[in-house]
Tab-separated table of C-alpha atoms and ligand atoms in Angstrom:
chain	number	residue	atom	x	y	z
A	7	MET	CA	30.864	-215.603	-18.625
A	8	ARG	CA	27.217	-216.264	-19.216
A	9	GLU	CA	24.892	-215.135	-16.610
A	10	GLN	CA	23.092	-216.940	-13.627
A	11	TRP	CA	20.663	-216.850	-11.085
A	12	GLY	CA	21.536	-215.280	-7.847
A	13	SER	CA	19.892	-217.757	-5.618
A	14	ARG	CA	17.600	-220.826	-5.588
A	15	THR	CA	15.206	-218.991	-4.488
A	16	GLY	CA	15.460	-216.171	-6.956
A	17	PHE	CA	14.923	-218.991	-9.687
A	18	ILE	CA	12.016	-220.610	-8.337
A	19	VAL	CA	10.365	-217.206	-7.639
A	20	ALA	CA	11.362	-216.092	-11.174
A	21	THR	CA	9.752	-219.322	-12.970
A	22	ILE	CA	6.994	-219.332	-10.609
A	23	GLY	CA	6.187	-215.727	-11.857
A	24	ALA	CA	6.414	-216.830	-15.675
A	25	ALA	CA	3.998	-219.931	-14.949
A	26	VAL	CA	1.736	-217.075	-12.923
A	27	GLY	CA	-0.052	-214.777	-15.386
A	28	LEU	CA	-3.305	-213.958	-17.257
A	29	GLY	CA	-3.238	-217.375	-17.541
A	30	ASN	CA	-4.311	-217.982	-13.823
A	31	ILE	CA	-6.704	-215.271	-13.464
A	32	TRP	CA	-8.234	-214.019	-16.514
A	33	ARG	CA	-8.176	-216.982	-18.944
A	34	PHE	CA	-8.739	-219.316	-16.282
A	35	ALA	CA	-11.697	-217.749	-15.078
A	36	TYR	CA	-13.309	-217.841	-18.056
A	37	ILE	CA	-11.951	-221.657	-19.154
A	38	ALA	CA	-13.495	-222.808	-16.162
A	39	GLY	CA	-16.674	-220.768	-16.056
A	40	GLU	CA	-17.415	-222.030	-20.145
A	41	ASN	CA	-16.412	-225.638	-19.576
A	42	GLY	CA	-18.358	-226.564	-16.173
A	43	GLY	CA	-15.979	-225.261	-13.577
A	44	ALA	CA	-15.334	-227.837	-10.964
A	45	ALA	CA	-15.429	-231.042	-13.690
A	46	PHE	CA	-12.866	-228.680	-15.766
A	47	LEU	CA	-10.887	-228.228	-12.767
A	48	LEU	CA	-10.169	-232.089	-12.484
A	49	VAL	CA	-9.328	-232.785	-16.119
A	50	TYR	CA	-7.281	-229.837	-15.871
A	51	THR	CA	-5.446	-230.914	-12.670
A	52	VAL	CA	-4.679	-234.629	-13.990
A	53	PHE	CA	-2.967	-233.138	-17.300
A	54	VAL	CA	-1.033	-230.240	-15.439
A	55	VAL	CA	0.599	-233.518	-13.242
A	56	LEU	CA	0.761	-236.237	-16.153
A	57	ILE	CA	1.875	-233.758	-19.025
A	58	GLY	CA	2.766	-230.464	-17.506
A	59	LEU	CA	4.988	-231.684	-14.858
A	60	PRO	CA	7.037	-233.911	-16.629
A	61	LEU	CA	7.415	-231.297	-19.206
A	62	VAL	CA	8.640	-228.219	-17.100
A	63	ILE	CA	11.118	-230.962	-15.999
A	64	ALA	CA	11.968	-231.771	-19.302
A	65	GLU	CA	12.690	-228.646	-20.571
A	66	LEU	CA	14.319	-227.309	-17.620
A	67	ALA	CA	16.783	-230.190	-18.147
A	68	ILE	CA	17.166	-229.290	-21.719
A	69	GLY	CA	18.365	-226.166	-20.893
A	70	ARG	CA	20.726	-226.552	-18.165
A	71	ARG	CA	22.455	-229.341	-20.158
A	72	SER	CA	23.337	-227.591	-22.836
A	73	SER	CA	23.936	-223.277	-20.928
A	74	GLY	CA	22.798	-222.060	-24.330
A	75	ASP	CA	19.865	-220.255	-25.525
A	76	ALA	CA	16.564	-221.626	-26.457
A	77	VAL	CA	18.375	-222.869	-30.624
A	78	ALA	CA	21.492	-223.987	-28.852
A	79	ALA	CA	19.611	-226.381	-26.617
A	80	PHE	CA	18.107	-228.298	-29.293
A	81	GLU	CA	21.102	-228.331	-31.143
A	82	SER	CA	23.588	-229.570	-28.700
A	83	GLY	CA	24.651	-233.087	-30.050
A	84	GLN	CA	22.389	-233.489	-32.599
A	85	ARG	CA	23.328	-234.094	-36.281
A	86	ASN	CA	19.482	-233.667	-37.444
A	87	ALA	CA	19.684	-230.385	-38.386
A	88	LEU	CA	15.715	-230.366	-38.206
A	89	TRP	CA	16.040	-230.107	-34.517
A	90	ARG	CA	17.570	-227.043	-34.871
A	91	TYR	CA	14.654	-225.985	-35.695
A	92	ALA	CA	12.435	-226.571	-32.726
A	93	GLY	CA	14.579	-223.812	-30.462
A	94	TRP	CA	13.499	-221.065	-33.074
A	95	ILE	CA	9.416	-222.070	-33.141
A	96	GLY	CA	9.907	-221.767	-29.491
A	97	VAL	CA	11.914	-218.450	-30.013
A	98	VAL	CA	9.322	-217.129	-32.440
A	99	GLY	CA	6.044	-218.815	-30.342
A	100	ALA	CA	7.290	-216.739	-27.211
A	101	ALA	CA	7.178	-213.254	-29.513
A	102	LEU	CA	3.763	-214.154	-31.031
A	103	ILE	CA	2.316	-214.831	-27.822
A	104	LEU	CA	3.637	-212.192	-26.101
A	105	SER	CA	2.428	-209.839	-28.909
A	106	TYR	CA	-1.717	-210.482	-27.877
A	107	TYR	CA	-0.852	-210.899	-24.348
A	108	ALA	CA	1.062	-207.477	-24.481
A	109	VAL	CA	-2.964	-206.163	-25.379
A	110	ILE	CA	-4.830	-208.010	-22.874
A	111	ALA	CA	-2.031	-207.192	-20.143
A	112	GLY	CA	-2.403	-203.539	-21.687
A	113	TRP	CA	-6.317	-203.769	-20.716
A	114	ALA	CA	-5.596	-204.473	-17.342
A	115	PHE	CA	-3.037	-201.901	-16.602
A	116	LYS	CA	-5.706	-199.147	-18.125
A	117	TYR	CA	-8.449	-200.721	-15.521
A	118	PHE	CA	-5.798	-200.112	-12.903
A	119	ALA	CA	-5.250	-196.911	-13.465
A	120	GLY	CA	-8.726	-196.300	-13.966
A	121	ALA	CA	-9.731	-197.958	-10.666
A	122	ALA	CA	-6.858	-195.947	-9.004
A	123	THR	CA	-8.110	-192.344	-10.317
A	124	GLY	CA	-11.968	-193.496	-10.143
A	125	ASP	CA	-12.279	-192.515	-13.305
A	126	LEU	CA	-12.896	-196.461	-14.340
A	127	TRP	CA	-15.992	-196.300	-11.944
A	128	ARG	CA	-17.648	-192.801	-13.086
A	129	ALA	CA	-17.017	-193.856	-16.548
A	130	ALA	CA	-18.647	-197.351	-16.259
A	131	HIS	CA	-21.926	-196.375	-14.711
A	132	GLY	CA	-23.943	-196.980	-17.505
A	133	GLY	CA	-22.532	-200.524	-17.433
A	134	PHE	CA	-19.370	-202.245	-17.873
A	135	GLY	CA	-20.571	-203.923	-20.800
A	136	GLY	CA	-20.883	-200.590	-22.809
A	137	TYR	CA	-17.248	-199.346	-20.921
A	138	PHE	CA	-15.294	-202.188	-22.239
A	139	ASP	CA	-16.730	-202.367	-26.048
A	140	GLY	CA	-16.254	-198.733	-26.246
A	141	PHE	CA	-12.425	-198.818	-24.899
A	142	ILE	CA	-11.042	-201.770	-26.998
A	143	ALA	CA	-13.475	-200.000	-29.893
A	144	SER	CA	-11.046	-196.884	-29.569
A	145	THR	CA	-7.666	-196.899	-32.166
A	146	PHE	CA	-5.355	-195.345	-30.217
A	147	GLU	CA	-6.452	-196.606	-26.326
A	148	PRO	CA	-5.183	-200.175	-26.737
A	149	VAL	CA	-2.684	-199.793	-28.704
A	150	PHE	CA	-1.165	-197.031	-26.108
A	151	TRP	CA	-1.409	-199.289	-23.305
A	152	GLN	CA	-0.171	-201.943	-24.925
A	153	LEU	CA	2.794	-200.153	-25.816
A	154	LEU	CA	3.252	-199.234	-22.044
A	155	MET	CA	3.311	-203.013	-20.655
A	156	LEU	CA	5.753	-203.899	-23.426
A	157	ALA	CA	8.386	-200.698	-22.597
A	158	ALA	CA	7.625	-202.157	-18.783
A	159	THR	CA	8.725	-204.898	-19.836
A	160	ALA	CA	11.521	-204.289	-21.938
A	161	LEU	CA	12.873	-202.382	-19.135
A	162	VAL	CA	13.451	-205.032	-16.603
A	163	VAL	CA	14.542	-207.547	-19.311
A	164	ALA	CA	17.295	-205.113	-20.665
A	165	ARG	CA	18.541	-204.938	-16.639
A	166	GLY	CA	19.201	-208.839	-17.097
A	167	VAL	CA	18.595	-212.159	-15.400
A	168	LYS	CA	19.917	-211.428	-11.441
A	169	GLY	CA	19.345	-207.630	-11.947
A	170	GLY	CA	16.516	-207.349	-13.448
A	171	ILE	CA	14.168	-210.460	-13.715
A	172	GLU	CA	14.819	-212.007	-10.768
A	173	ARG	CA	14.879	-208.746	-8.702
A	174	ILE	CA	11.511	-207.601	-10.002
A	175	ASN	CA	9.911	-211.513	-9.327
A	176	LEU	CA	11.230	-211.441	-6.074
A	177	TRP	CA	9.451	-208.175	-5.420
A	178	LEU	CA	6.232	-208.489	-6.614
A	179	MET	CA	5.735	-212.401	-6.159
A	180	PRO	CA	4.779	-212.306	-2.500
A	181	VAL	CA	2.879	-208.971	-2.831
A	182	LEU	CA	0.733	-210.637	-5.664
A	183	ALA	CA	0.383	-213.948	-3.370
A	184	LEU	CA	-0.544	-211.842	-0.338
A	185	ILE	CA	-3.354	-209.948	-2.876
A	186	VAL	CA	-4.830	-213.551	-4.301
A	187	ILE	CA	-5.379	-214.870	-1.165
A	188	GLY	CA	-6.678	-211.658	0.630
A	189	LEU	CA	-9.318	-211.263	-2.625
A	190	ALA	CA	-10.220	-214.877	-1.974
A	191	VAL	CA	-10.854	-214.316	1.493
A	192	PHE	CA	-13.048	-211.302	1.343
A	193	ALA	CA	-15.103	-212.647	-1.824
A	194	LEU	CA	-15.530	-215.736	0.582
A	195	SER	CA	-17.250	-213.840	3.457
A	196	LEU	CA	-19.741	-212.508	0.814
A	197	PRO	CA	-23.582	-213.949	1.642
A	198	GLY	CA	-24.203	-216.638	-1.005
A	199	SER	CA	-20.303	-217.410	-2.025
A	200	ALA	CA	-21.282	-220.627	-1.102
A	201	LYS	CA	-22.322	-221.138	-4.699
A	202	GLY	CA	-19.243	-219.762	-6.636
A	203	VAL	CA	-17.357	-222.595	-4.374
A	204	SER	CA	-19.330	-225.560	-4.923
A	205	PHE	CA	-18.835	-224.277	-8.791
A	206	LEU	CA	-15.582	-224.746	-8.571
A	207	PHE	CA	-15.226	-227.676	-6.275
A	208	SER	CA	-17.905	-230.081	-6.585
A	209	PRO	CA	-18.062	-231.761	-9.885
A	210	ASP	CA	-20.815	-231.725	-12.558
A	211	TRP	CA	-20.009	-235.427	-14.137
A	212	SER	CA	-21.929	-234.421	-17.130
A	213	ALA	CA	-19.505	-232.324	-18.560
A	214	LEU	CA	-17.084	-234.950	-18.923
A	215	THR	CA	-19.162	-236.551	-21.703
A	216	ARG	CA	-17.903	-233.096	-23.875
A	217	PRO	CA	-14.698	-233.578	-26.017
A	218	SER	CA	-13.980	-229.991	-26.116
A	219	VAL	CA	-13.632	-229.611	-22.252
A	220	TYR	CA	-10.269	-231.765	-22.334
A	221	LEU	CA	-9.082	-230.046	-25.380
A	222	ASN	CA	-9.424	-227.224	-23.669
A	223	ALA	CA	-7.943	-228.574	-20.162
A	224	LEU	CA	-4.756	-229.633	-22.269
A	225	GLY	CA	-4.424	-225.711	-23.713
A	226	GLN	CA	-5.084	-224.283	-20.206
A	227	ALA	CA	-2.992	-226.483	-18.641
A	228	PHE	CA	-0.190	-225.550	-21.034
A	229	PHE	CA	-0.617	-221.753	-21.281
A	230	SER	CA	-0.895	-221.843	-17.546
A	231	LEU	CA	2.272	-223.327	-16.886
A	232	GLY	CA	3.754	-221.884	-19.609
A	233	VAL	CA	5.336	-224.889	-21.012
A	234	GLY	CA	5.769	-225.364	-24.972
A	235	MET	CA	7.576	-222.217	-25.681
A	236	ALA	CA	11.412	-222.732	-24.613
A	237	VAL	CA	10.660	-220.631	-21.763
A	238	PHE	CA	11.534	-223.020	-18.945
A	239	VAL	CA	14.665	-224.166	-21.636
A	240	THR	CA	15.938	-220.335	-21.237
A	241	TYR	CA	15.234	-220.100	-17.570
A	242	GLY	CA	17.038	-223.278	-17.055
A	243	SER	CA	20.152	-222.156	-18.614
A	244	TYR	CA	20.720	-219.887	-16.057
A	245	LEU	CA	20.925	-222.913	-13.357
A	246	GLY	CA	23.975	-224.138	-12.071
A	247	ARG	CA	24.233	-227.951	-10.982
A	248	ASP	CA	23.263	-227.316	-7.222
A	249	ILE	CA	19.293	-227.344	-7.747
A	250	ARG	CA	17.131	-230.442	-8.378
A	251	LEU	CA	14.643	-230.220	-11.132
A	252	PRO	CA	12.456	-232.007	-10.264
A	253	GLY	CA	11.780	-230.671	-6.883
A	254	ALA	CA	11.617	-227.021	-8.191
A	255	ALA	CA	9.036	-228.561	-11.306
A	256	VAL	CA	6.990	-229.804	-8.527
A	257	THR	CA	7.320	-226.586	-6.223
A	258	ILE	CA	6.208	-224.449	-9.871
A	259	ALA	CA	3.484	-226.441	-10.981
A	260	ALA	CA	1.586	-226.709	-7.612
A	261	GLY	CA	2.653	-222.847	-7.077
A	262	ASP	CA	0.920	-222.178	-10.429
A	263	THR	CA	-2.406	-224.527	-10.004
A	264	LEU	CA	-2.916	-223.434	-6.306
A	265	PHE	CA	-2.755	-219.609	-7.904
A	266	ALA	CA	-5.648	-220.093	-10.364
A	267	MET	CA	-7.428	-222.130	-7.942
A	268	VAL	CA	-7.088	-219.347	-5.295
A	269	ALA	CA	-7.930	-216.498	-8.296
A	270	GLY	CA	-11.113	-218.713	-8.737
A	271	LEU	CA	-12.134	-218.241	-5.514
A	272	ALA	CA	-11.918	-214.501	-5.385
A	273	ILE	CA	-13.766	-214.266	-8.438
A	274	PHE	CA	-16.655	-216.852	-8.940
A	275	PRO	CA	-18.115	-216.371	-5.181
A	276	ALA	CA	-18.181	-212.628	-5.844
A	277	VAL	CA	-19.932	-213.232	-9.331
A	278	PHE	CA	-22.226	-215.963	-7.942
A	279	ALA	CA	-23.234	-213.792	-4.945
A	280	LEU	CA	-24.701	-211.149	-7.334
A	281	GLY	CA	-25.886	-213.299	-9.999
A	282	GLY	CA	-23.579	-212.805	-13.233
A	283	ASP	CA	-22.984	-215.439	-15.531
A	284	PRO	CA	-19.908	-217.441	-14.887
A	285	ALA	CA	-19.872	-218.505	-18.614
A	286	ALA	CA	-19.372	-214.920	-19.830
A	287	GLY	CA	-16.605	-215.733	-21.949
A	288	PRO	CA	-12.883	-213.303	-21.902
A	289	ARG	CA	-15.201	-210.803	-20.633
A	290	LEU	CA	-15.507	-212.015	-17.473
A	291	ALA	CA	-12.915	-210.589	-15.707
A	292	PHE	CA	-13.564	-206.824	-17.989
A	293	ILE	CA	-17.198	-206.734	-17.756
A	294	THR	CA	-19.175	-209.282	-15.276
A	295	PHE	CA	-16.590	-208.984	-11.907
A	296	PRO	CA	-15.993	-205.480	-12.118
A	297	GLN	CA	-19.583	-204.835	-12.570
A	298	VAL	CA	-20.294	-207.215	-9.370
A	299	LEU	CA	-17.903	-205.054	-7.483
A	300	LEU	CA	-19.572	-201.730	-8.375
A	301	GLN	CA	-22.647	-203.243	-6.484
A	302	MET	CA	-21.034	-203.832	-3.363
A	303	PRO	CA	-19.622	-202.196	-0.243
A	304	GLY	CA	-15.953	-201.347	-0.881
A	305	GLY	CA	-16.236	-203.051	-4.327
A	306	THR	CA	-14.151	-200.126	-6.018
A	307	TRP	CA	-11.157	-200.830	-3.679
A	308	ILE	CA	-10.982	-204.580	-4.558
A	309	GLY	CA	-11.505	-203.515	-8.225
A	310	MET	CA	-8.468	-201.488	-7.939
A	311	ILE	CA	-6.600	-204.452	-5.963
A	312	PHE	CA	-7.684	-207.001	-8.446
A	313	PHE	CA	-6.247	-205.361	-11.454
A	314	LEU	CA	-3.066	-204.331	-9.705
A	315	LEU	CA	-2.716	-207.874	-9.489
A	316	LEU	CA	-3.623	-208.784	-13.025
A	317	THR	CA	-1.353	-206.163	-14.238
A	318	ALA	CA	1.535	-207.154	-12.303
A	319	ALA	CA	1.189	-211.114	-12.915
A	320	ALA	CA	1.129	-210.178	-16.458
A	321	LEU	CA	4.282	-208.156	-16.212
A	322	THR	CA	6.067	-211.100	-15.004
A	323	SER	CA	4.994	-213.510	-17.416
A	324	MET	CA	5.933	-211.088	-20.240
A	325	ILE	CA	9.316	-210.957	-18.833
A	326	SER	CA	9.837	-214.501	-19.423
A	327	LEU	CA	8.465	-214.340	-22.705
A	328	LEU	CA	10.422	-211.686	-24.222
A	329	GLU	CA	13.441	-213.259	-22.358
A	330	VAL	CA	13.560	-216.154	-24.529
A	331	PRO	CA	13.956	-213.968	-28.182
A	332	VAL	CA	16.469	-211.697	-26.277
A	333	ALA	CA	18.780	-214.538	-25.212
A	334	VAL	CA	19.000	-215.667	-28.662
A	335	ALA	CA	19.494	-212.212	-29.579
A	336	VAL	CA	22.142	-211.525	-27.534
A	337	GLU	CA	24.007	-214.882	-27.818
A	338	ARG	CA	23.655	-215.376	-31.722
A	339	LEU	CA	23.743	-211.870	-33.011
A	340	GLY	CA	26.065	-210.552	-30.789
A	341	LEU	CA	23.484	-207.454	-29.699
A	342	SER	CA	23.483	-205.865	-26.444
A	343	ARG	CA	21.392	-206.745	-23.981
A	344	GLY	CA	19.632	-203.497	-23.957
A	345	ARG	CA	19.692	-203.020	-27.635
A	346	ALA	CA	18.336	-206.779	-27.793
A	347	ALA	CA	15.077	-205.610	-25.614
A	348	LEU	CA	14.297	-202.501	-27.350
A	349	VAL	CA	14.651	-203.890	-30.836
A	350	ILE	CA	12.550	-207.264	-30.191
A	351	SER	CA	9.729	-205.497	-27.675
A	352	ALA	CA	9.402	-203.454	-30.799
A	353	MET	CA	9.487	-205.906	-33.242
A	354	VAL	CA	6.633	-207.550	-30.882
A	355	PHE	CA	4.693	-204.215	-30.806
A	356	LEU	CA	4.407	-204.235	-34.238
A	357	LEU	CA	3.328	-207.551	-34.260
A	358	GLY	CA	0.495	-207.150	-31.978
A	359	VAL	CA	-1.191	-204.002	-33.341
A	360	PRO	CA	-3.467	-205.913	-35.388
A	361	SER	CA	-4.551	-207.875	-31.893
A	362	ALA	CA	-4.988	-204.702	-30.248
A	363	LEU	CA	-7.157	-203.353	-33.034
A	364	SER	CA	-9.302	-206.910	-33.478
A	365	TYR	CA	-12.642	-205.633	-32.167
A	366	GLY	CA	-12.188	-201.948	-33.425
A	367	VAL	CA	-10.501	-201.027	-36.862
A	368	LEU	CA	-10.190	-204.291	-37.509
A	369	THR	CA	-13.426	-205.667	-36.392
A	370	GLU	CA	-14.041	-206.819	-39.672
A	371	TRP	CA	-11.131	-209.340	-40.141
A	372	LYS	CA	-11.966	-212.372	-38.654
A	373	LEU	CA	-9.797	-215.573	-38.691
A	374	ALA	CA	-11.671	-218.958	-38.368
A	375	GLY	CA	-14.674	-216.497	-37.808
A	376	GLN	CA	-13.459	-215.167	-34.730
A	377	PRO	CA	-11.565	-211.531	-33.864
A	378	ILE	CA	-7.998	-211.429	-34.481
A	379	LEU	CA	-6.611	-211.846	-30.464
A	380	ASP	CA	-9.366	-214.693	-29.963
A	381	ALA	CA	-8.349	-216.781	-32.817
A	382	VAL	CA	-4.422	-216.571	-32.575
A	383	ASP	CA	-5.152	-217.137	-28.372
A	384	HIS	CA	-7.203	-220.440	-29.141
A	385	ALA	CA	-4.797	-221.654	-31.670
A	386	ILE	CA	-1.582	-221.131	-29.684
A	387	SER	CA	-2.986	-222.598	-26.637
A	388	ASN	CA	-5.168	-225.292	-28.313
A	389	PHE	CA	-2.529	-226.405	-31.244
A	390	VAL	CA	0.958	-224.902	-31.403
A	391	LEU	CA	1.377	-225.650	-27.248
A	392	PRO	CA	0.536	-229.032	-27.003
A	393	VAL	CA	2.494	-229.867	-30.472
A	394	CYS	CA	5.757	-228.349	-29.760
A	395	GLY	CA	5.128	-229.818	-25.793
A	396	LEU	CA	5.204	-232.618	-27.771
A	397	ALA	CA	8.289	-232.023	-29.579
A	398	ILE	CA	9.930	-231.284	-26.418
A	399	ALA	CA	8.789	-234.949	-25.243
A	400	ILE	CA	10.467	-237.125	-28.303
A	401	TYR	CA	13.251	-234.812	-27.826
A	402	ALA	CA	13.896	-235.559	-24.112
A	403	GLY	CA	12.433	-239.303	-24.214
A	404	TRP	CA	13.606	-240.798	-27.478
A	405	ARG	CA	16.773	-238.179	-29.111
A	406	LEU	CA	18.811	-237.864	-26.087
A	407	ALA	CA	20.077	-240.754	-24.719
A	408	PRO	CA	18.110	-242.087	-21.575
A	409	SER	CA	21.006	-242.154	-19.224
A	410	ASP	CA	21.585	-238.484	-20.658
A	411	SER	CA	18.422	-236.593	-20.176
A	412	MET	CA	18.044	-238.854	-16.984
A	413	ALA	CA	20.872	-237.341	-15.605
A	414	ALA	CA	20.168	-233.641	-16.885
A	415	ALA	CA	17.155	-234.169	-14.926
A	416	ASP	CA	18.292	-235.173	-11.808
A	417	LEU	CA	16.513	-238.368	-12.219
A	418	LEU	CA	19.313	-240.987	-12.721
A	419	GLY	CA	19.253	-243.757	-10.328
A	420	SER	CA	16.066	-242.281	-8.641
A	421	ARG	CA	12.904	-244.603	-8.995
A	422	LEU	CA	11.039	-242.122	-10.847
A	423	GLY	CA	13.093	-241.697	-13.668
A	424	PRO	CA	11.911	-244.350	-15.939
A	425	LEU	CA	8.614	-242.920	-14.861
A	426	TRP	CA	9.437	-239.993	-16.101
A	427	LEU	CA	10.921	-241.470	-19.536
A	428	TRP	CA	8.296	-243.160	-20.044
A	429	LEU	CA	5.649	-240.154	-19.599
A	430	LEU	CA	7.830	-238.727	-22.034
A	431	ARG	CA	8.240	-241.439	-24.286
A	432	LEU	CA	4.547	-242.673	-24.772
A	433	GLY	CA	1.894	-240.950	-21.960
A	434	VAL	CA	2.388	-237.507	-23.441
A	435	PRO	CA	2.525	-237.768	-26.664
A	436	LEU	CA	-0.069	-239.847	-26.977
A	437	THR	CA	-2.526	-238.221	-24.891
A	438	ILE	CA	-1.757	-235.109	-27.065
A	439	ALA	CA	-2.090	-237.044	-30.478
A	440	VAL	CA	-5.731	-238.291	-29.133
A	441	ILE	CA	-6.792	-235.410	-27.765
A	442	LEU	CA	-5.950	-233.007	-31.057
A	443	LEU	CA	-6.804	-235.816	-33.675
A	444	ARG	CA	-10.165	-236.013	-31.554
A	445	SER	CA	-10.924	-232.232	-31.689
A	446	LEU	CA	-10.036	-232.474	-35.356
A	447	LYS	CA	-12.742	-234.884	-35.056
A	448	VAL	CA	-10.504	-237.898	-37.033
A	449	LEU	CA	-10.869	-240.699	-33.807
B	510	LIG	N1	1.836	-218.804	-18.215
B	510	LIG	C1	1.573	-217.402	-18.384
B	510	LIG	C2	0.244	-217.081	-17.710
B	510	LIG	O1	-0.325	-218.078	-17.207
B	510	LIG	C3	2.199	-216.922	-19.733
B	510	LIG	C4	3.205	-217.709	-20.229
B	510	LIG	C5	3.991	-217.202	-19.655
B	510	LIG	C6	3.327	-218.454	-21.197
B	510	LIG	N2	5.522	-217.904	-20.649
B	510	LIG	C7	4.685	-218.877	-21.375
B	510	LIG	C8	2.323	-219.252	-21.986
B	510	LIG	C9	5.357	-219.764	-22.387
B	510	LIG	C10	2.733	-220.171	-22.994
B	510	LIG	C11	4.459	-220.685	-22.992
B	510	LIG	O2	-0.386	-216.210	-18.003
């Protein structure tokens, strides 16, 4: 018998665990910081509601409808063999995201371990810039921490949907919610925190004239929700008919967005209170923020808790990414779950080594003028995820019969059904196409 989630709560918490990750903390803070803060947040939220939410519903519906792995989900009832590849793209894409995601998760884990022993603060006394650069430039260390995070991920996935994935999420997610709220309350109590709040919530409208803001908001919405790579297709395939998908999807999208905002409230007030630069880029969470912490009383404790948050949030997302190829290997190749988790995480590890070394021995290797890791992250978030999202919208909107896809989404007979369908048919594809074409400077 195919595995199923143990409870409705377990499923919701596991999907929120997939959505909440480095994207909500590390990536959200730096992308928001670089793209004008509040104006970005507004565009981002609109994309989450109008593009992300319909796609989350669609992915869950496609998965539950077929009750199979990601490849089976796009095959069922299809004569057109082309759709078969859609599932495979999701499988390969999830592995590719996991490959560099594990590297950044490893940085977080290294910082947490260092903060817990105190080594981090001693070693970084000369400044976090030099410390971080020294760390990511070394050959052994980033690879070591990347491997540890992948091993932990494989261990959980090997234990199965209910006994592994659901269980660890039910444990970790409430703790993460408490931690992020606690950190935000602390940051808001700092003198001068108001500047950080207004950076995030009072828009500077001039930022909206930059086309790159829209592309970055779109990419961030996909990445942070975790849509586009069949993760929700796979998680949805372990669902029974007794759960209503639209409500579940709203909970997931709202939880993910709220989490990013609260994490922003933990980071920006601290950064502004001590005069850090919000547009410091990917290094914001690893250089600017700890530098700020080092200057304030109790900051080393806050730092330890922050990097614990980052590591644990990353782990629950890594689990979701590994589950996509593992489910395919179990169901298509007949591997045992344990063996599939081991073999695939080993392959993902090798695939990620160039990313781990991209600031060290491979620093001369640039893709599109960027270090390997940065280039892969940008290409995936701003291009591959939107294109795959477009394919999912077309599949659920046009390829399946309307009555079939609306029934799969629990929207048959609902007044929201046609709205959802037409968003998938026209709204989502057109918006994505216009933003992508504009960024290629065609329109
Ligand atoms: N959403 C996760 C984050 O914010 C990352 C993630 C998990 C993801 N599953 C995904 C990104 C699927 C893209 C596609 O960190």
